Short mmCIF file of C-alpha atoms and ligand atoms in Angstrom, two decimals:
data_model
loop_
_atom_site.label_atom_id
_atom_site.label_comp_id
_atom_site.label_asym_id
_atom_site.label_seq_id
_atom_site.Cartn_x
_atom_site.Cartn_y
_atom_site.Cartn_z
CA MET A 15 31.84 -10.49 28.69
CA ASN A 16 27.70 -10.56 29.20
CA LEU A 17 25.91 -9.06 32.41
CA THR A 18 25.54 -12.87 33.74
CA GLU A 19 29.06 -13.52 33.80
CA ALA A 20 29.57 -9.71 35.30
CA SER A 21 27.14 -10.32 38.43
CA THR A 22 29.02 -13.32 39.24
CA LEU A 23 31.73 -11.51 39.60
CA GLU A 24 30.47 -9.26 42.21
CA PRO A 25 27.76 -11.56 43.67
CA GLN A 26 26.50 -8.97 46.44
CA THR A 27 25.28 -6.55 43.92
CA PRO A 28 21.71 -6.95 42.63
CA LEU A 29 21.33 -8.18 39.17
CA THR A 30 20.38 -5.62 36.57
CA GLU A 31 17.22 -5.93 34.54
CA ILE A 32 17.05 -5.45 30.86
CA ASP A 33 13.99 -3.80 29.94
CA PRO A 34 12.85 -5.61 26.57
CA ALA A 35 11.15 -2.27 25.15
CA ASP A 36 14.45 -0.70 25.54
CA SER A 37 15.78 -1.75 21.96
CA GLY A 38 19.14 -0.61 22.77
CA HIS A 39 19.53 -2.91 25.89
CA GLN A 40 20.59 -0.15 27.93
CA ALA A 41 21.42 -0.75 31.41
CA LYS A 42 19.17 0.79 33.83
CA SER A 43 20.99 2.74 36.71
CA THR A 44 21.00 -0.15 39.06
CA MET A 45 23.62 -1.64 36.83
CA PRO A 46 26.87 -2.53 38.54
CA ALA A 47 29.47 -0.26 37.13
CA ILE A 48 31.48 -3.36 35.82
CA ALA A 49 28.50 -4.51 33.72
CA LYS A 50 27.95 -1.19 32.37
CA ARG A 51 31.21 -0.70 31.22
CA CYS A 52 30.97 -4.35 29.35
CA CYS A 53 27.37 -3.18 27.87
CA GLU A 54 28.67 0.29 26.55
CA ALA A 55 31.97 -1.46 25.06
CA GLN A 56 29.60 -3.84 23.16
CA ILE A 57 29.28 -3.04 19.17
CA ALA A 58 26.15 -3.45 17.73
CA HIS A 59 25.78 -6.58 15.33
CA ARG A 60 24.62 -5.90 11.82
CA PRO A 61 23.84 -9.04 9.97
CA ARG A 62 22.32 -7.09 7.28
CA LEU A 63 25.42 -5.35 6.29
CA LEU A 64 26.31 -8.64 4.37
CA ARG A 65 23.02 -8.44 2.45
CA ARG A 66 23.20 -5.07 1.20
CA THR A 67 24.28 -5.46 -2.49
CA GLU A 68 23.60 -8.47 -4.67
CA THR A 69 27.30 -8.68 -5.23
CA LEU A 70 28.08 -9.26 -1.66
CA ARG A 71 25.41 -11.30 -1.30
CA ARG A 72 26.82 -13.53 -3.82
CA MET A 73 30.27 -13.15 -2.28
CA VAL A 74 29.03 -14.61 1.09
CA ARG A 75 26.68 -17.29 -0.44
CA GLU A 76 27.29 -20.80 1.23
CA HIS A 77 25.64 -22.71 -1.32
CA ILE A 78 25.46 -22.40 -5.01
CA LEU A 79 23.25 -24.44 -7.00
CA GLN A 80 25.16 -25.37 -10.33
CA VAL A 81 24.31 -27.46 -13.60
CA GLU A 82 26.92 -29.85 -12.65
CA ASP A 83 24.39 -30.80 -9.46
CA LEU A 84 21.55 -32.01 -11.69
CA ILE A 85 20.95 -35.71 -12.68
CA TYR A 86 18.10 -35.88 -15.26
CA PRO A 87 15.32 -38.86 -14.97
CA LEU A 88 13.61 -39.70 -18.13
CA PHE A 89 10.87 -41.91 -19.23
CA VAL A 90 11.62 -44.06 -22.20
CA MET A 91 8.89 -46.25 -24.07
CA GLU A 92 8.41 -48.63 -27.12
CA GLY A 93 7.55 -47.03 -30.56
CA GLU A 94 8.75 -44.50 -32.93
CA LYS A 95 8.89 -40.65 -33.29
CA HIS A 96 6.33 -40.28 -30.62
CA GLN A 97 6.20 -38.70 -27.20
CA GLU A 98 3.34 -38.88 -24.81
CA SER A 99 2.84 -36.45 -21.82
CA VAL A 100 2.36 -37.18 -18.35
CA PRO A 101 -0.92 -35.81 -16.89
CA SER A 102 0.26 -35.86 -13.16
CA MET A 103 3.75 -34.17 -14.41
CA PRO A 104 2.96 -31.54 -16.53
CA GLY A 105 5.85 -30.67 -19.16
CA CYS A 106 7.43 -34.38 -18.24
CA TYR A 107 6.73 -36.84 -21.24
CA ARG A 108 7.65 -40.79 -21.97
CA TYR A 109 9.53 -40.77 -25.23
CA THR A 110 10.45 -43.26 -27.89
CA LEU A 111 13.90 -43.83 -27.99
CA ASP A 112 14.51 -41.76 -31.43
CA LEU A 113 13.04 -38.57 -29.35
CA LEU A 114 14.68 -39.80 -26.19
CA LEU A 115 18.05 -39.23 -28.03
CA ASP A 116 16.85 -35.56 -29.28
CA GLU A 117 16.09 -34.89 -25.48
CA VAL A 118 19.48 -36.33 -24.12
CA LYS A 119 21.42 -34.48 -26.62
CA GLN A 120 19.45 -30.92 -25.66
CA ALA A 121 20.38 -32.02 -21.98
CA TYR A 122 24.16 -32.06 -22.66
CA LYS A 123 24.17 -29.40 -24.62
CA LEU A 124 22.81 -27.63 -21.74
CA GLY A 125 25.64 -28.88 -19.56
CA ILE A 126 23.75 -31.61 -17.73
CA GLY A 127 26.49 -34.31 -17.17
CA ALA A 128 24.09 -37.60 -16.09
CA ILE A 129 20.66 -38.96 -17.10
CA ALA A 130 18.72 -41.50 -15.15
CA LEU A 131 16.56 -43.82 -17.14
CA PHE A 132 13.21 -45.51 -16.31
CA PRO A 133 10.97 -47.68 -18.83
CA LEU A 134 7.71 -48.04 -19.47
CA ILE A 135 7.32 -51.60 -20.27
CA PRO A 136 4.22 -53.06 -21.93
CA HIS A 137 1.75 -54.91 -20.15
CA ALA A 138 2.40 -58.41 -22.28
CA GLN A 139 5.83 -58.16 -21.00
CA LYS A 140 5.55 -58.15 -17.59
CA ASP A 141 5.45 -61.08 -15.19
CA ASN A 142 5.83 -61.31 -11.65
CA ALA A 143 9.71 -62.45 -11.46
CA GLY A 144 10.23 -59.42 -13.95
CA THR A 145 11.80 -61.60 -16.57
CA GLU A 146 11.96 -58.70 -18.83
CA SER A 147 14.59 -56.79 -16.59
CA TYR A 148 17.55 -58.77 -17.58
CA ASN A 149 16.31 -59.38 -21.30
CA PRO A 150 19.53 -58.00 -23.08
CA ASP A 151 17.49 -56.66 -26.00
CA GLY A 152 15.08 -55.09 -23.52
CA LEU A 153 14.16 -51.36 -23.81
CA ILE A 154 16.63 -50.19 -21.34
CA PRO A 155 19.33 -52.00 -22.97
CA ARG A 156 18.80 -50.68 -26.24
CA ALA A 157 18.54 -47.22 -24.86
CA VAL A 158 21.75 -47.17 -23.00
CA ARG A 159 23.28 -48.32 -26.14
CA ALA A 160 21.74 -45.77 -28.53
CA ILE A 161 22.55 -43.00 -25.90
CA LYS A 162 25.85 -44.11 -25.64
CA GLN A 163 26.64 -44.01 -29.42
CA ALA A 164 24.59 -40.66 -29.65
CA VAL A 165 25.95 -38.75 -26.46
CA PRO A 166 29.31 -40.76 -25.18
CA ASP A 167 30.11 -38.59 -22.88
CA ILE A 168 26.79 -38.22 -20.67
CA LEU A 169 26.92 -40.69 -17.90
CA VAL A 170 24.10 -43.11 -17.82
CA ILE A 171 22.52 -44.01 -14.72
CA THR A 172 19.95 -47.20 -14.90
CA ASP A 173 17.44 -47.91 -12.33
CA VAL A 174 17.74 -51.67 -11.05
CA ALA A 175 14.33 -52.98 -9.68
CA LEU A 176 11.73 -54.83 -10.76
CA ASP A 177 8.51 -52.78 -10.43
CA PRO A 178 8.29 -51.46 -14.02
CA TYR A 179 8.36 -55.29 -15.39
CA SER A 180 6.66 -56.87 -12.62
CA SER A 181 2.92 -57.72 -13.31
CA GLU A 182 2.20 -57.25 -9.42
CA GLY A 183 3.74 -53.73 -9.64
CA HIS A 184 5.91 -54.58 -6.82
CA ASP A 185 9.64 -54.31 -6.50
CA GLY A 186 10.30 -57.55 -5.96
CA ILE A 187 9.18 -61.08 -6.52
CA VAL A 188 5.49 -61.73 -4.82
CA GLN A 189 4.51 -65.02 -3.09
CA ASP A 190 1.36 -65.45 -0.80
CA GLY A 191 1.33 -61.41 -0.91
CA LYS A 192 4.92 -61.20 0.36
CA ILE A 193 7.92 -60.04 -1.35
CA LEU A 194 10.66 -62.22 -1.54
CA ASN A 195 14.08 -60.89 -0.85
CA ASP A 196 16.74 -62.94 -1.94
CA GLU A 197 14.80 -64.51 -4.79
CA THR A 198 14.55 -60.79 -5.91
CA VAL A 199 18.12 -60.20 -5.07
CA ALA A 200 19.39 -62.81 -7.75
CA VAL A 201 16.94 -61.13 -10.55
CA LEU A 202 18.35 -57.90 -9.98
CA GLU A 203 22.02 -59.15 -10.12
CA LYS A 204 21.07 -60.23 -13.49
CA GLN A 205 19.46 -57.19 -14.31
CA ALA A 206 22.59 -54.91 -13.39
CA ILE A 207 24.86 -57.06 -15.53
CA VAL A 208 22.83 -56.38 -18.44
CA GLN A 209 22.86 -52.94 -17.87
CA ALA A 210 26.46 -52.93 -17.74
CA GLU A 211 26.97 -54.94 -20.51
CA ALA A 212 24.86 -52.14 -22.63
CA GLY A 213 27.22 -49.39 -21.27
CA ALA A 214 25.65 -47.93 -18.07
CA ASP A 215 28.04 -45.89 -16.21
CA PHE A 216 26.03 -46.44 -13.09
CA VAL A 217 23.46 -49.00 -11.74
CA ALA A 218 20.90 -47.48 -9.17
CA PRO A 219 19.22 -50.15 -7.00
CA SER A 220 15.88 -48.56 -6.13
CA ASP A 221 14.26 -51.67 -4.72
CA MET A 222 15.31 -51.55 -1.00
CA MET A 223 15.74 -55.23 -0.90
CA ASP A 224 18.49 -56.19 1.82
CA GLY A 225 21.83 -56.82 0.74
CA ARG A 226 21.16 -55.77 -2.96
CA VAL A 227 24.06 -53.44 -3.12
CA GLY A 228 26.85 -55.92 -2.01
CA ALA A 229 25.28 -59.03 -4.62
CA ILE A 230 25.06 -56.70 -7.48
CA ARG A 231 29.07 -55.36 -6.73
CA ARG A 232 30.11 -58.74 -6.58
CA ALA A 233 28.20 -59.44 -9.59
CA LEU A 234 29.48 -57.06 -11.66
CA ASP A 235 33.06 -57.67 -10.33
CA ALA A 236 32.99 -61.41 -11.10
CA GLU A 237 32.11 -60.21 -14.93
CA GLY A 238 34.57 -57.37 -14.92
CA TRP A 239 32.50 -54.52 -14.79
CA ILE A 240 34.80 -52.95 -11.88
CA ASN A 241 34.53 -49.24 -13.73
CA VAL A 242 30.46 -49.93 -13.30
CA GLY A 243 29.41 -47.71 -10.25
CA ILE A 244 26.58 -48.22 -7.76
CA LEU A 245 24.46 -45.25 -7.00
CA ALA A 246 22.46 -46.65 -4.03
CA TYR A 247 18.88 -45.63 -3.03
CA SER A 248 20.18 -45.96 0.34
CA ALA A 249 17.38 -44.41 2.26
CA LYS A 250 14.08 -44.77 0.25
CA TYR A 251 11.05 -44.15 2.05
CA SER A 252 7.77 -45.59 1.52
CA SER A 253 6.32 -42.24 0.15
CA ALA A 254 3.03 -40.83 -1.01
CA TYR A 255 5.12 -38.38 -3.20
CA TYR A 256 5.85 -41.17 -5.63
CA GLY A 257 2.57 -41.16 -7.11
CA PRO A 258 2.85 -39.61 -10.58
CA PHE A 259 6.09 -41.37 -11.40
CA ARG A 260 3.50 -44.32 -11.41
CA ASP A 261 1.46 -43.26 -13.24
CA ALA A 262 4.09 -42.46 -15.83
CA LEU A 263 5.29 -45.91 -15.82
CA ASP A 264 2.02 -47.60 -14.99
CA SER A 265 3.61 -49.25 -12.23
CA ALA A 266 1.64 -48.90 -9.09
CA PRO A 267 1.40 -51.94 -6.77
CA LYS A 268 -1.76 -54.09 -8.04
CA PHE A 269 -2.36 -55.03 -4.22
CA GLY A 270 -0.74 -53.46 -0.73
CA ASP A 271 1.98 -50.82 -0.39
CA LYS A 272 5.51 -50.94 -0.19
CA LYS A 273 5.95 -50.35 3.49
CA THR A 274 7.62 -53.93 4.02
CA TYR A 275 10.71 -52.78 1.82
CA GLN A 276 10.91 -49.13 1.65
CA MET A 277 11.50 -47.04 4.76
CA ASP A 278 9.10 -45.80 7.33
CA ALA A 279 8.71 -42.00 6.83
CA ALA A 280 9.13 -41.60 10.75
CA ASN A 281 12.51 -42.82 10.90
CA ALA A 282 15.98 -41.11 10.63
CA ILE A 283 18.38 -43.17 12.65
CA GLU A 284 17.47 -46.34 10.47
CA ALA A 285 18.33 -44.03 7.24
CA ILE A 286 21.79 -44.31 8.93
CA LYS A 287 22.11 -47.70 9.10
CA GLU A 288 21.08 -48.49 5.83
CA VAL A 289 23.63 -46.13 4.23
CA ASP A 290 26.36 -48.07 6.70
CA LEU A 291 25.32 -51.23 5.19
CA ASP A 292 24.92 -49.83 1.85
CA ILE A 293 28.64 -48.15 2.06
CA ALA A 294 30.19 -51.25 3.34
CA GLU A 295 28.41 -53.33 0.58
CA GLY A 296 30.51 -51.06 -2.08
CA ALA A 297 28.01 -48.09 -2.85
CA ASP A 298 29.84 -45.55 -4.70
CA ILE A 299 26.77 -42.88 -4.03
CA VAL A 300 24.29 -43.14 -1.35
CA MET A 301 21.01 -41.16 -2.17
CA VAL A 302 18.12 -39.98 0.14
CA LYS A 303 14.44 -40.05 -1.56
CA PRO A 304 12.44 -38.22 -1.58
CA ALA A 305 14.33 -34.93 -0.97
CA LEU A 306 11.84 -32.01 0.44
CA ALA A 307 10.06 -33.94 3.23
CA TYR A 308 13.85 -35.31 4.15
CA LEU A 309 16.11 -32.64 4.39
CA ASP A 310 16.76 -33.66 7.82
CA VAL A 311 17.93 -36.92 6.74
CA ILE A 312 20.24 -35.48 3.87
CA CYS A 313 21.78 -33.34 6.31
CA GLN A 314 22.47 -36.05 8.90
CA ILE A 315 23.72 -38.61 6.29
CA LYS A 316 25.82 -35.76 4.94
CA GLN A 317 27.30 -35.41 7.92
CA HIS A 318 27.73 -39.10 8.33
CA THR A 319 29.39 -40.23 5.51
CA ASN A 320 32.44 -39.08 2.77
CA LEU A 321 30.85 -40.36 0.02
CA PRO A 322 28.76 -38.18 -2.11
CA VAL A 323 25.48 -37.67 -1.17
CA ALA A 324 22.38 -37.79 -3.64
CA ALA A 325 18.87 -36.63 -3.17
CA TYR A 326 16.02 -37.30 -5.42
CA ASN A 327 13.27 -34.41 -5.94
CA VAL A 328 10.85 -36.90 -6.85
CA SER A 329 7.81 -36.72 -8.91
CA GLY A 330 5.10 -35.67 -6.46
CA GLU A 331 7.68 -32.47 -5.41
CA TYR A 332 7.71 -31.82 -9.10
CA ALA A 333 3.96 -32.27 -9.15
CA MET A 334 2.98 -29.76 -6.29
CA ILE A 335 5.07 -27.06 -7.72
CA LYS A 336 3.92 -27.30 -11.44
CA ALA A 337 0.01 -27.21 -9.83
CA ALA A 338 0.73 -24.05 -7.95
CA ALA A 339 2.35 -22.16 -10.59
CA GLN A 340 -0.21 -23.38 -13.10
CA GLN A 341 -2.83 -21.83 -10.73
CA GLY A 342 -0.56 -18.89 -10.46
CA TRP A 343 -0.41 -19.00 -6.87
CA ILE A 344 3.72 -19.27 -6.77
CA ASP A 345 6.48 -18.29 -9.14
CA GLU A 346 7.44 -21.26 -10.61
CA LYS A 347 11.24 -20.27 -11.39
CA LYS A 348 11.67 -18.71 -7.82
CA VAL A 349 10.29 -21.79 -6.17
CA ILE A 350 11.94 -24.35 -7.98
CA LEU A 351 15.54 -22.70 -7.23
CA GLU A 352 14.74 -22.16 -3.79
CA THR A 353 13.70 -26.05 -3.33
CA LEU A 354 16.80 -27.22 -5.02
CA THR A 355 19.07 -24.99 -3.08
CA SER A 356 17.47 -26.48 0.38
CA MET A 357 18.67 -29.48 -0.98
CA LYS A 358 21.98 -28.57 -1.51
CA ARG A 359 22.11 -26.44 1.87
CA ALA A 360 20.87 -29.77 3.49
CA GLY A 361 24.04 -31.38 2.15
CA ALA A 362 22.90 -32.99 -1.30
CA ASN A 363 26.03 -33.10 -3.94
CA LEU A 364 23.81 -34.63 -6.31
CA ILE A 365 20.15 -33.89 -7.14
CA LEU A 366 17.67 -36.01 -9.62
CA THR A 367 15.05 -33.66 -10.43
CA TYR A 368 12.69 -33.43 -13.46
CA PHE A 369 13.39 -29.73 -13.53
CA ALA A 370 16.89 -30.22 -14.71
CA LYS A 371 16.31 -28.80 -18.10
CA ASP A 372 14.35 -25.74 -16.78
CA VAL A 373 17.25 -25.12 -13.77
CA ALA A 374 20.03 -25.32 -16.36
CA LEU A 375 18.49 -22.91 -18.75
CA MET A 376 17.86 -20.69 -15.29
CA LEU A 377 21.57 -20.82 -14.16
CA GLN A 378 22.59 -19.55 -17.82
CA SER A 379 20.85 -16.60 -17.58
C1 LIG B 21 10.69 -47.97 -7.89
C2 LIG B 21 10.92 -46.12 -8.12
C3 LIG B 21 10.02 -45.08 -7.88
C4 LIG B 21 10.82 -44.28 -8.00
C5 LIG B 21 11.87 -44.79 -8.67
N1 LIG B 21 12.25 -45.89 -8.81
C6 LIG B 21 8.74 -45.31 -7.24
C7 LIG B 21 8.14 -46.30 -6.19
O1 LIG B 21 9.37 -46.61 -5.60
O2 LIG B 21 7.51 -46.83 -6.41
C8 LIG B 21 9.86 -42.51 -7.87
C9 LIG B 21 10.57 -41.43 -8.38
C10 LIG B 21 9.48 -40.34 -8.28
O3 LIG B 21 8.46 -40.64 -7.78
O4 LIG B 21 10.07 -39.34 -9.09
N2 LIG B 21 11.74 -48.30 -8.45
#
């Protein structure tokens, strides 16, 4: 019973004031007897007790970042024995397929269970309809086959979207400055099928066209790919945090922005609508992207669905930590762990992160 309840029990007695300067909240002498007894009986709350030693802190820890949570995004390009650094993503590279295999093997040895592949497509192969995206001998299908041969147990997630293949740098076919929805979805279906044929475990539509999850699910099922899953970029926001990724793939839009298909940064309820639609259409895992500036969205979606929730710790989030660390302004390792743990605390079950290998190493020591 607290002071307020006590005073309602005895309405005639004047309410006792608590002196804020008195840290023990001792009641003054004007306090009614019943309230005084309650106050004396009150135990001291000492939450610090559970923080006393590292062993104790570990025991009561609510969320633990594990290597199993991580998905490692990787950039692949044509050529041999070559890797190119991405200037705005220090420590990240575009790999030719042979070197990519080494990187995948290393990641798997570190305990990372899944990679997400993104291609750098030569300009000559780009067109408005993203035709190269469904070439069965294209870079991604070749990469998937090679990875599945070299490291059969690692899960391979392929990106379904037109932007790396689009001469316009958009995620859909452009006509008169507009992005065509249904015509684009028809291409995405073909892209997903080609990726499934190559051996992808999950296809991951990141394009934000309406109805694409259902269309891809139907197309996969019709071709017998019932065990290929869909990791849906359900709540993908129109975000300035994607800048470094677009440098990596040379995929920035040639005109305008992506606001007519990617979500408005100010909306959270709409994210739930997108998630509901993707689940109804057959998504197996739903994703929020970016992660750090959208932790509230991750949290709401986790409470809303029983599906696993993924968060994409995107290129701009990576670049900010790297840049500050290079200046000596922050402790890189600690900030990485704190940032990724915040995503788990928000409700993410899986985190796509360019830090995946670094984190796997940190978690080992
Ligand atoms: C495009 C795609 C983007 C990212 C993943 N897939 C960029 C975009 O939508 O322009 C961004 C990932 C990152 O920034 O790390 N389909």
